[in-house]
């Protein structure tokens, strides 16, 4: 698989928020981590093709989100929100009650691991790491580690559908994996109007499609995992107001809810999480 990487920067100024935790304020630059808002590929015309539906995120409800969290993976299951966060020495997996915001469980990754995408598979959770080539299999209730699996390359996003895992590595490739062994089982190249869509990031599998954040943009793409073809493009810009956006990183978190057609969206260091529907622009 091709693995193309760009330098990653993050600049943060965090504000306190009373629910799901508190934050600290500071500024740092760490090229080895990804978090800042970069150039939007829409400026290059990638997203303006007319052959697929163009959607927008219609906000139904706004929820608080801990702005100290470097969100990497997001998923819901039976009223519980699971969230994986990144950065060496700060990576955690946590479970939150969606009805009241109470944190139910939290586990920390060893400091050498940089947490990435997650997915729930039955009574277990798979969690990726960025450059360590290690996936963690965890108990869904306690979040305790059951075992580990190795893989080649980087780990970014993860979701599960039709008896297999779907994984992104930041390129235009999606890799399919066995949900029990994590062994590779093929893959596809993501294309929009025949052109590869690079930097596929956080994933959510819903009703036979894969929804994917595209890193450094406010775009989400819907992908047919059989062909890799992009079947819709979502413009998720404008969710944060100007004051909140100044201290926030990129959009990075998409989770289907129990209500059909509704999703939760958030991002790195975002003070808010949005319950949305995707509707025509």
mmCIF file of C-alpha atoms in Angstrom:
data_model
loop_
_atom_site.group_PDB
_atom_site.id
_atom_site.type_symbol
_atom_site.label_atom_id
_atom_site.label_comp_id
_atom_site.label_asym_id
_atom_site.label_seq_id
_atom_site.Cartn_x
_atom_site.Cartn_y
_atom_site.Cartn_z
ATOM 1 C CA UNK A 1 0.000 0.000 0.000
ATOM 2 C CA UNK A 2 1.159 3.519 -0.687
ATOM 3 C CA UNK A 3 1.793 5.585 2.391
ATOM 4 C CA UNK A 4 2.247 9.272 1.801
ATOM 5 C CA UNK A 5 2.610 11.560 4.746
ATOM 6 C CA UNK A 6 2.809 15.292 5.261
ATOM 7 C CA UNK A 7 4.199 17.260 8.182
ATOM 8 C CA UNK A 8 1.554 17.668 10.854
ATOM 9 C CA UNK A 9 1.277 20.734 13.077
ATOM 10 C CA UNK A 10 -0.903 21.657 16.005
ATOM 11 C CA UNK A 11 -1.517 25.028 17.616
ATOM 12 C CA UNK A 12 -3.834 25.154 20.601
ATOM 13 C CA UNK A 13 -5.332 27.674 22.970
ATOM 14 C CA UNK A 14 -7.845 25.875 25.149
ATOM 15 C CA UNK A 15 -10.683 27.273 27.253
ATOM 16 C CA UNK A 16 -12.332 25.610 30.297
ATOM 17 C CA UNK A 17 -15.653 23.833 29.886
ATOM 18 C CA UNK A 18 -17.753 22.389 32.672
ATOM 19 C CA UNK A 19 -18.788 18.934 31.501
ATOM 20 C CA UNK A 20 -16.810 15.929 30.318
ATOM 21 C CA UNK A 21 -13.676 17.458 31.912
ATOM 22 C CA UNK A 22 -11.620 20.635 32.059
ATOM 23 C CA UNK A 23 -8.964 22.117 29.810
ATOM 24 C CA UNK A 24 -5.672 23.932 29.905
ATOM 25 C CA UNK A 25 -4.569 26.862 27.797
ATOM 26 C CA UNK A 26 -1.306 26.906 25.887
ATOM 27 C CA UNK A 27 0.393 26.991 22.513
ATOM 28 C CA UNK A 28 2.681 24.356 21.061
ATOM 29 C CA UNK A 29 3.987 23.158 17.740
ATOM 30 C CA UNK A 30 4.584 19.454 17.317
ATOM 31 C CA UNK A 31 5.197 18.450 13.703
ATOM 32 C CA UNK A 32 4.899 14.753 14.534
ATOM 33 C CA UNK A 33 1.236 15.085 15.480
ATOM 34 C CA UNK A 34 -1.790 16.111 13.475
ATOM 35 C CA UNK A 35 -4.255 18.661 14.734
ATOM 36 C CA UNK A 36 -4.182 22.023 13.008
ATOM 37 C CA UNK A 37 -6.481 23.363 10.351
ATOM 38 C CA UNK A 38 -4.662 23.266 7.048
ATOM 39 C CA UNK A 39 -5.517 24.099 3.472
ATOM 40 C CA UNK A 40 -8.964 22.934 2.425
ATOM 41 C CA UNK A 41 -8.850 20.768 -0.682
ATOM 42 C CA UNK A 42 -12.026 22.528 -1.854
ATOM 43 C CA UNK A 43 -9.820 25.411 -2.915
ATOM 44 C CA UNK A 44 -8.276 23.034 -5.428
ATOM 45 C CA UNK A 45 -11.663 22.139 -6.865
ATOM 46 C CA UNK A 46 -11.668 18.542 -5.633
ATOM 47 C CA UNK A 47 -15.070 18.826 -3.966
ATOM 48 C CA UNK A 48 -16.964 20.687 -6.668
ATOM 49 C CA UNK A 49 -17.662 17.820 -9.071
ATOM 50 C CA UNK A 50 -21.295 17.480 -10.018
ATOM 51 C CA UNK A 51 -21.494 13.711 -10.342
ATOM 52 C CA UNK A 52 -22.232 12.968 -6.663
ATOM 53 C CA UNK A 53 -24.712 14.467 -4.181
ATOM 54 C CA UNK A 54 -23.423 17.441 -2.196
ATOM 55 C CA UNK A 55 -24.722 17.559 1.371
ATOM 56 C CA UNK A 56 -24.365 19.778 4.420
ATOM 57 C CA UNK A 57 -24.503 19.083 8.146
ATOM 58 C CA UNK A 58 -27.860 20.269 9.509
ATOM 59 C CA UNK A 59 -27.519 20.731 13.288
ATOM 60 C CA UNK A 60 -30.217 19.154 15.445
ATOM 61 C CA UNK A 61 -28.617 19.631 18.861
ATOM 62 C CA UNK A 62 -25.371 20.972 20.332
ATOM 63 C CA UNK A 63 -23.621 19.056 23.115
ATOM 64 C CA UNK A 64 -20.609 20.040 25.212
ATOM 65 C CA UNK A 65 -17.269 18.401 24.480
ATOM 66 C CA UNK A 66 -14.088 18.529 26.531
ATOM 67 C CA UNK A 67 -11.749 20.890 24.618
ATOM 68 C CA UNK A 68 -8.672 19.296 26.170
ATOM 69 C CA UNK A 69 -9.272 16.112 24.146
ATOM 70 C CA UNK A 70 -7.233 15.432 20.997
ATOM 71 C CA UNK A 71 -10.046 13.406 19.452
ATOM 72 C CA UNK A 72 -9.003 10.580 17.135
ATOM 73 C CA UNK A 73 -11.888 8.122 17.151
ATOM 74 C CA UNK A 74 -15.591 8.362 17.982
ATOM 75 C CA UNK A 75 -18.336 5.745 18.137
ATOM 76 C CA UNK A 76 -21.653 5.205 19.913
ATOM 77 C CA UNK A 77 -23.274 1.989 21.055
ATOM 78 C CA UNK A 78 -26.483 1.591 23.083
ATOM 79 C CA UNK A 79 -26.382 5.091 24.559
ATOM 80 C CA UNK A 80 -22.667 5.117 25.291
ATOM 81 C CA UNK A 81 -20.139 7.311 23.497
ATOM 82 C CA UNK A 82 -16.670 5.821 23.065
ATOM 83 C CA UNK A 83 -13.859 8.260 22.331
ATOM 84 C CA UNK A 84 -10.192 7.619 21.592
ATOM 85 C CA UNK A 85 -7.690 10.447 21.936
ATOM 86 C CA UNK A 86 -4.126 10.949 20.786
ATOM 87 C CA UNK A 87 -0.744 12.415 21.742
ATOM 88 C CA UNK A 88 2.061 10.504 23.421
ATOM 89 C CA UNK A 89 1.568 10.332 27.162
ATOM 90 C CA UNK A 90 -2.011 11.635 26.902
ATOM 91 C CA UNK A 91 -3.795 9.007 24.794
ATOM 92 C CA UNK A 92 -6.895 7.513 26.398
ATOM 93 C CA UNK A 93 -9.993 5.538 25.570
ATOM 94 C CA UNK A 94 -13.082 6.585 27.470
ATOM 95 C CA UNK A 95 -16.761 5.702 27.678
ATOM 96 C CA UNK A 96 -19.343 8.430 28.327
ATOM 97 C CA UNK A 97 -23.065 8.205 29.083
ATOM 98 C CA UNK A 98 -24.712 10.205 26.288
ATOM 99 C CA UNK A 99 -27.777 11.044 28.367
ATOM 100 C CA UNK A 100 -25.947 12.987 31.071
ATOM 101 C CA UNK A 101 -22.302 13.335 30.020
ATOM 102 C CA UNK A 102 -20.994 11.185 32.887
ATOM 103 C CA UNK A 103 -17.696 9.468 32.162
ATOM 104 C CA UNK A 104 -18.211 5.787 32.877
ATOM 105 C CA UNK A 105 -14.755 4.357 32.228
ATOM 106 C CA UNK A 106 -11.330 5.580 31.129
ATOM 107 C CA UNK A 107 -8.083 3.781 30.347
ATOM 108 C CA UNK A 108 -4.740 5.314 29.467
ATOM 109 C CA UNK A 109 -2.442 4.002 26.770
ATOM 110 C CA UNK A 110 1.237 3.474 27.595
ATOM 111 C CA UNK A 111 3.101 6.688 26.794
ATOM 112 C CA UNK A 112 4.862 5.215 23.751
ATOM 113 C CA UNK A 113 1.511 4.797 21.976
ATOM 114 C CA UNK A 114 -0.395 7.537 20.146
ATOM 115 C CA UNK A 115 -4.096 6.594 20.185
ATOM 116 C CA UNK A 116 -6.119 6.630 16.973
ATOM 117 C CA UNK A 117 -9.397 5.216 15.593
ATOM 118 C CA UNK A 118 -11.739 2.786 17.346
ATOM 119 C CA UNK A 119 -14.662 0.535 16.545
ATOM 120 C CA UNK A 120 -17.062 -1.583 18.574
ATOM 121 C CA UNK A 121 -17.374 -5.232 17.546
ATOM 122 C CA UNK A 122 -19.903 -7.032 19.727
ATOM 123 C CA UNK A 123 -18.639 -6.964 23.312
ATOM 124 C CA UNK A 124 -15.174 -5.792 22.252
ATOM 125 C CA UNK A 125 -13.483 -2.641 20.998
ATOM 126 C CA UNK A 126 -10.542 -2.398 18.626
ATOM 127 C CA UNK A 127 -8.311 0.649 19.082
ATOM 128 C CA UNK A 128 -5.526 1.705 16.705
ATOM 129 C CA UNK A 129 -2.245 3.439 17.385
ATOM 130 C CA UNK A 130 -0.667 5.872 14.954
ATOM 131 C CA UNK A 131 2.885 4.789 14.070
ATOM 132 C CA UNK A 132 3.414 1.876 16.456
ATOM 133 C CA UNK A 133 1.727 -0.726 14.267
ATOM 134 C CA UNK A 134 -0.272 -1.982 17.251
ATOM 135 C CA UNK A 135 -4.012 -2.510 17.612
ATOM 136 C CA UNK A 136 -5.548 -3.067 21.044
ATOM 137 C CA UNK A 137 -8.493 -5.398 21.560
ATOM 138 C CA UNK A 138 -10.479 -4.297 24.632
ATOM 139 C CA UNK A 139 -13.460 -5.346 26.657
ATOM 140 C CA UNK A 140 -16.324 -3.005 25.734
ATOM 141 C CA UNK A 141 -17.606 -2.677 29.312
ATOM 142 C CA UNK A 142 -14.396 -2.245 31.277
ATOM 143 C CA UNK A 143 -12.162 -1.013 28.389
ATOM 144 C CA UNK A 144 -9.456 -3.310 29.726
ATOM 145 C CA UNK A 145 -6.974 -4.696 27.237
ATOM 146 C CA UNK A 146 -7.530 -8.295 26.204
ATOM 147 C CA UNK A 147 -4.719 -8.640 23.662
ATOM 148 C CA UNK A 148 -2.834 -6.853 20.894
ATOM 149 C CA UNK A 149 -2.358 -7.328 17.165
ATOM 150 C CA UNK A 150 0.349 -6.017 14.861
ATOM 151 C CA UNK A 151 -0.090 -4.357 11.463
ATOM 152 C CA UNK A 152 2.128 -2.638 8.905
ATOM 153 C CA UNK A 153 2.092 1.113 8.336
ATOM 154 C CA UNK A 154 0.114 3.780 10.156
ATOM 155 C CA UNK A 155 -3.264 3.523 11.846
ATOM 156 C CA UNK A 156 -5.794 6.363 11.463
ATOM 157 C CA UNK A 157 -9.494 5.470 11.284
ATOM 158 C CA UNK A 158 -11.439 2.275 11.951
ATOM 159 C CA UNK A 159 -15.014 1.021 11.622
ATOM 160 C CA UNK A 160 -16.781 -2.318 11.262
ATOM 161 C CA UNK A 161 -19.416 -3.577 8.834
ATOM 162 C CA UNK A 162 -20.568 -6.825 7.263
ATOM 163 C CA UNK A 163 -18.286 -8.998 9.352
ATOM 164 C CA UNK A 164 -15.084 -7.099 8.639
ATOM 165 C CA UNK A 165 -13.130 -4.090 9.843
ATOM 166 C CA UNK A 166 -12.389 -1.124 7.588
ATOM 167 C CA UNK A 167 -9.189 0.789 8.333
ATOM 168 C CA UNK A 168 -7.594 3.975 6.975
ATOM 169 C CA UNK A 169 -3.915 4.907 7.100
ATOM 170 C CA UNK A 170 -4.062 8.536 5.932
ATOM 171 C CA UNK A 171 -3.633 7.681 2.258
ATOM 172 C CA UNK A 172 -6.336 7.070 -0.349
ATOM 173 C CA UNK A 173 -6.494 3.391 0.632
ATOM 174 C CA UNK A 174 -8.964 1.535 2.825
ATOM 175 C CA UNK A 175 -7.842 -1.826 4.190
ATOM 176 C CA UNK A 176 -10.232 -4.603 5.211
ATOM 177 C CA UNK A 177 -9.334 -6.679 8.262
ATOM 178 C CA UNK A 178 -10.605 -9.725 10.089
ATOM 179 C CA UNK A 179 -12.556 -8.637 13.212
ATOM 180 C CA UNK A 180 -11.093 -11.467 15.301
ATOM 181 C CA UNK A 181 -7.463 -11.730 14.190
ATOM 182 C CA UNK A 182 -6.974 -8.250 12.626
ATOM 183 C CA UNK A 183 -5.374 -9.943 9.619
ATOM 184 C CA UNK A 184 -5.563 -8.037 6.334
ATOM 185 C CA UNK A 185 -8.353 -9.140 3.986
ATOM 186 C CA UNK A 186 -7.992 -6.882 0.933
ATOM 187 C CA UNK A 187 -8.847 -3.247 0.338
ATOM 188 C CA UNK A 188 -9.895 -0.508 -2.098
ATOM 189 C CA UNK A 189 -8.698 2.879 -3.325
ATOM 190 C CA UNK A 190 -11.005 5.804 -2.542
ATOM 191 C CA UNK A 191 -11.792 7.883 -5.651
ATOM 192 C CA UNK A 192 -14.002 10.854 -6.435
ATOM 193 C CA UNK A 193 -14.791 11.210 -10.140
ATOM 194 C CA UNK A 194 -11.841 8.924 -10.827
ATOM 195 C CA UNK A 195 -9.360 10.949 -8.773
ATOM 196 C CA UNK A 196 -7.857 9.511 -5.562
ATOM 197 C CA UNK A 197 -8.974 11.135 -2.313
ATOM 198 C CA UNK A 198 -5.974 11.195 0.012
ATOM 199 C CA UNK A 199 -5.752 11.594 3.781
ATOM 200 C CA UNK A 200 -8.834 9.549 4.575
ATOM 201 C CA UNK A 201 -9.076 9.755 8.353
ATOM 202 C CA UNK A 202 -11.744 8.909 10.961
ATOM 203 C CA UNK A 203 -14.310 6.364 9.751
ATOM 204 C CA UNK A 204 -17.894 5.341 10.471
ATOM 205 C CA UNK A 205 -19.594 2.324 8.859
ATOM 206 C CA UNK A 206 -23.357 2.726 8.397
ATOM 207 C CA UNK A 207 -25.839 0.769 6.259
ATOM 208 C CA UNK A 208 -23.201 -0.629 3.919
ATOM 209 C CA UNK A 209 -21.379 2.686 3.387
ATOM 210 C CA UNK A 210 -18.240 4.144 4.952
ATOM 211 C CA UNK A 211 -18.334 7.781 6.036
ATOM 212 C CA UNK A 212 -14.870 9.341 6.357
ATOM 213 C CA UNK A 213 -13.394 12.602 7.586
ATOM 214 C CA UNK A 214 -10.822 13.996 5.169
ATOM 215 C CA UNK A 215 -7.931 15.332 7.228
ATOM 216 C CA UNK A 216 -7.337 19.103 7.256
ATOM 217 C CA UNK A 217 -10.719 19.799 5.665
ATOM 218 C CA UNK A 218 -14.300 20.271 6.805
ATOM 219 C CA UNK A 219 -15.386 17.621 4.305
ATOM 220 C CA UNK A 220 -16.793 14.172 4.970
ATOM 221 C CA UNK A 221 -17.144 11.649 2.159
ATOM 222 C CA UNK A 222 -19.490 8.690 1.827
ATOM 223 C CA UNK A 223 -17.703 5.729 0.269
ATOM 224 C CA UNK A 224 -18.929 2.544 -1.370
ATOM 225 C CA UNK A 225 -16.523 0.017 0.208
ATOM 226 C CA UNK A 226 -17.032 -2.426 -2.650
ATOM 227 C CA UNK A 227 -15.611 -0.098 -5.302
ATOM 228 C CA UNK A 228 -13.979 2.691 -3.280
ATOM 229 C CA UNK A 229 -16.109 5.217 -5.158
ATOM 230 C CA UNK A 230 -17.179 8.365 -3.291
ATOM 231 C CA UNK A 231 -20.987 8.516 -3.470
ATOM 232 C CA UNK A 232 -21.582 11.799 -1.595
ATOM 233 C CA UNK A 233 -19.621 14.763 -0.218
ATOM 234 C CA UNK A 234 -20.643 16.556 2.985
ATOM 235 C CA UNK A 235 -19.683 20.153 3.694
ATOM 236 C CA UNK A 236 -19.414 20.283 7.511
ATOM 237 C CA UNK A 237 -17.942 23.782 7.701
ATOM 238 C CA UNK A 238 -19.333 26.468 9.986
ATOM 239 C CA UNK A 239 -20.259 24.227 12.915
ATOM 240 C CA UNK A 240 -18.124 26.183 15.381
ATOM 241 C CA UNK A 241 -18.600 29.905 15.848
ATOM 242 C CA UNK A 242 -15.617 32.211 15.474
ATOM 243 C CA UNK A 243 -14.745 32.331 19.176
ATOM 244 C CA UNK A 244 -14.770 28.542 19.542
ATOM 245 C CA UNK A 245 -12.975 27.931 16.253
ATOM 246 C CA UNK A 246 -9.953 30.046 17.216
ATOM 247 C CA UNK A 247 -8.764 27.472 19.734
ATOM 248 C CA UNK A 248 -9.920 24.346 17.932
ATOM 249 C CA UNK A 249 -8.175 21.878 15.661
ATOM 250 C CA UNK A 250 -9.523 19.995 12.673
ATOM 251 C CA UNK A 251 -12.836 18.228 12.306
ATOM 252 C CA UNK A 252 -12.070 14.692 13.456
ATOM 253 C CA UNK A 253 -14.853 12.549 14.798
ATOM 254 C CA UNK A 254 -17.957 11.041 13.230
ATOM 255 C CA UNK A 255 -20.274 8.590 14.976
ATOM 256 C CA UNK A 256 -23.683 7.316 13.908
ATOM 257 C CA UNK A 257 -26.320 7.529 16.629
ATOM 258 C CA UNK A 258 -29.122 5.122 17.498
ATOM 259 C CA UNK A 259 -31.499 7.363 15.548
ATOM 260 C CA UNK A 260 -31.300 6.460 11.874
ATOM 261 C CA UNK A 261 -29.662 9.081 9.684
ATOM 262 C CA UNK A 262 -28.230 11.086 12.580
ATOM 263 C CA UNK A 263 -24.547 11.518 13.443
ATOM 264 C CA UNK A 264 -22.367 13.095 16.102
ATOM 265 C CA UNK A 265 -19.548 15.303 14.823
ATOM 266 C CA UNK A 266 -16.676 16.870 16.731
ATOM 267 C CA UNK A 267 -12.979 17.608 16.318
ATOM 268 C CA UNK A 268 -9.623 17.904 18.013
ATOM 269 C CA UNK A 269 -9.865 20.297 20.960
ATOM 270 C CA UNK A 270 -13.441 21.193 20.049
ATOM 271 C CA UNK A 271 -15.552 22.588 22.934
ATOM 272 C CA UNK A 272 -18.727 21.282 21.288
ATOM 273 C CA UNK A 273 -20.133 18.159 19.704
ATOM 274 C CA UNK A 274 -22.945 18.367 17.166
ATOM 275 C CA UNK A 275 -25.851 16.027 16.522
ATOM 276 C CA UNK A 276 -26.567 16.424 12.821
ATOM 277 C CA UNK A 277 -28.364 15.106 9.768
ATOM 278 C CA UNK A 278 -26.803 15.261 6.332
ATOM 279 C CA UNK A 279 -29.181 17.095 3.984
ATOM 280 C CA UNK A 280 -28.843 18.460 0.435
ATOM 281 C CA UNK A 281 -26.888 21.714 0.139
#
